[in-house]
Amino acid sequence: MNITVERAAFLAALQRAHRVVERRNTIPILANVLLRAEGGSLTLIATDLDIEIEDTLPAECAAEGEITLPAHTLLDIVRKLPEGVQIKLEFNAEKGTATLRAGRSRFSLQALPSSEFPSLSRVEDGAAFEVPGHALADVLDRVKFAISTEETRYYLNGIYLHRDPEGSGKLRLVATDGHRLSLASLAVEGLPDFHGVIVPRKAVDELSRMAQAAEKASLALQISGAKLAATFGRARFTTKLIDGTFPDYGRVIPAGNALVATLQAEELASAVDRVGTVSNERGRAVKFTFQPGRLVLEVVNPDAGNASEELDIAYAGEEMSIGFNGRYVGDLLTATAKTGPVEIALNDPGSPTIFRRVEATDALCVLMPMRV
């Protein structure tokens, strides 16, 4: 293999690829990135056996071929090279080494044979559709904060992606950790029927990055029973899905919360953060007392002190006090309603509460109360 590539394009591809590569690997080949030169292009592939990222960039190919090189070392070298340089990469099959030249810099790296590099099989069958990148990135950000990190309930360690069961033809995303639930829907033209799948947390992060890069352009998704693939431009991302059954989340969403309070999201987030300064690190409990026209936030911590703050709200119901984890409230406001009016729909101090943006009909968060 003998190729020449632009530093900027090569660096961008390596930065995307190295995120999949774990620094500590019991399988040496998984610490490497596969480089394949053919037909005037260079393809980079990285995998951790669950996720695979493939990126293709233009290159001058004097000799075709493929090798694998240490991903993190190669990234560090290319990152430190001057901007605008041409990078020449040659592979010596007899020595099993690759030589990288750029300007007056020269590096020799140990390579591993490409025949040992594993590959995730393509998603041949399944549902295929396109979705605007910025729209997908938005709903992923609204939902992913609620993904569980508890390994025993592995089926909650991702986002449940499925067709809206209400028959609206929308793509619905749901995540929950048992204490909070976030749901968002996205209109997709020509969305086909498919069985719901659970996309793991690490894959959600990579899918979000690809969607952000696509911006207003469309991202092509292909979903089978075991894998999901996303393609944008010359980049392709493939992930295995969580093999499990997502719980019936519809039973958790309350339908009779008739007491509704409305206030500005940024004011609530700031106030919760302030009073939470003296809260217990373990529980982070904040007492919410709803009164007509007023919300009182209180924290009582015998070891650190007390705090309270009042906010003006639109609320005409009976007085009610309910406790929430302050960090959870901050997380859901950051993800779903950074600014603008937000509704809090209540039933009683022991029942789940709904938080949602006033103007958003396709998104909501459910938060379980706690004792205060």
mmCIF file of C-alpha atoms in Angstrom, residues 8-21 33 44 46 51-57 75 206 209-210 213 232 234-237:
data_model
loop_
_atom_site.group_PDB
_atom_site.id
_atom_site.type_symbol
_atom_site.label_atom_id
_atom_site.label_comp_id
_atom_site.label_asym_id
_atom_site.label_seq_id
_atom_site.Cartn_x
_atom_site.Cartn_y
_atom_site.Cartn_z
ATOM 1 C CA ALA A 8 -7.256 17.671 7.607
ATOM 2 C CA ALA A 9 -9.434 14.943 6.074
ATOM 3 C CA PHE A 10 -7.285 12.163 7.542
ATOM 4 C CA LEU A 11 -7.383 13.740 11.013
ATOM 5 C CA ALA A 12 -11.185 14.160 10.946
ATOM 6 C CA ALA A 13 -11.650 10.495 9.984
ATOM 7 C CA LEU A 14 -9.239 9.304 12.687
ATOM 8 C CA GLN A 15 -11.004 11.406 15.324
ATOM 9 C CA ARG A 16 -14.291 9.743 14.473
ATOM 10 C CA ALA A 17 -12.754 6.272 14.381
ATOM 11 C CA HIS A 18 -10.721 6.414 17.601
ATOM 12 C CA ARG A 19 -13.807 6.988 19.780
ATOM 13 C CA VAL A 20 -14.840 3.394 19.139
ATOM 14 C CA VAL A 21 -11.406 1.976 19.956
ATOM 15 C CA VAL A 33 -7.780 0.920 12.799
ATOM 16 C CA LEU A 44 -10.824 3.699 7.679
ATOM 17 C CA ALA A 46 -12.651 0.868 13.602
ATOM 18 C CA ILE A 51 -19.907 -0.808 17.098
ATOM 19 C CA GLU A 52 -18.201 -0.226 13.773
ATOM 20 C CA ILE A 53 -17.379 3.133 12.189
ATOM 21 C CA GLU A 54 -16.396 3.330 8.524
ATOM 22 C CA ASP A 55 -15.161 6.518 6.858
ATOM 23 C CA THR A 56 -13.928 7.069 3.309
ATOM 24 C CA LEU A 57 -11.840 10.016 2.084
ATOM 25 C CA LEU A 75 -4.228 9.886 15.754
ATOM 26 C CA GLU A 206 -22.066 8.136 18.046
ATOM 27 C CA ARG A 209 -22.591 13.002 16.591
ATOM 28 C CA MET A 210 -23.299 11.781 13.058
ATOM 29 C CA ALA A 213 -22.679 16.543 11.456
ATOM 30 C CA PHE A 232 -24.238 10.071 5.890
ATOM 31 C CA ARG A 234 -19.037 8.720 2.977
ATOM 32 C CA ALA A 235 -19.396 7.815 6.649
ATOM 33 C CA ARG A 236 -21.162 4.692 7.881
ATOM 34 C CA PHE A 237 -21.918 3.646 11.422
#
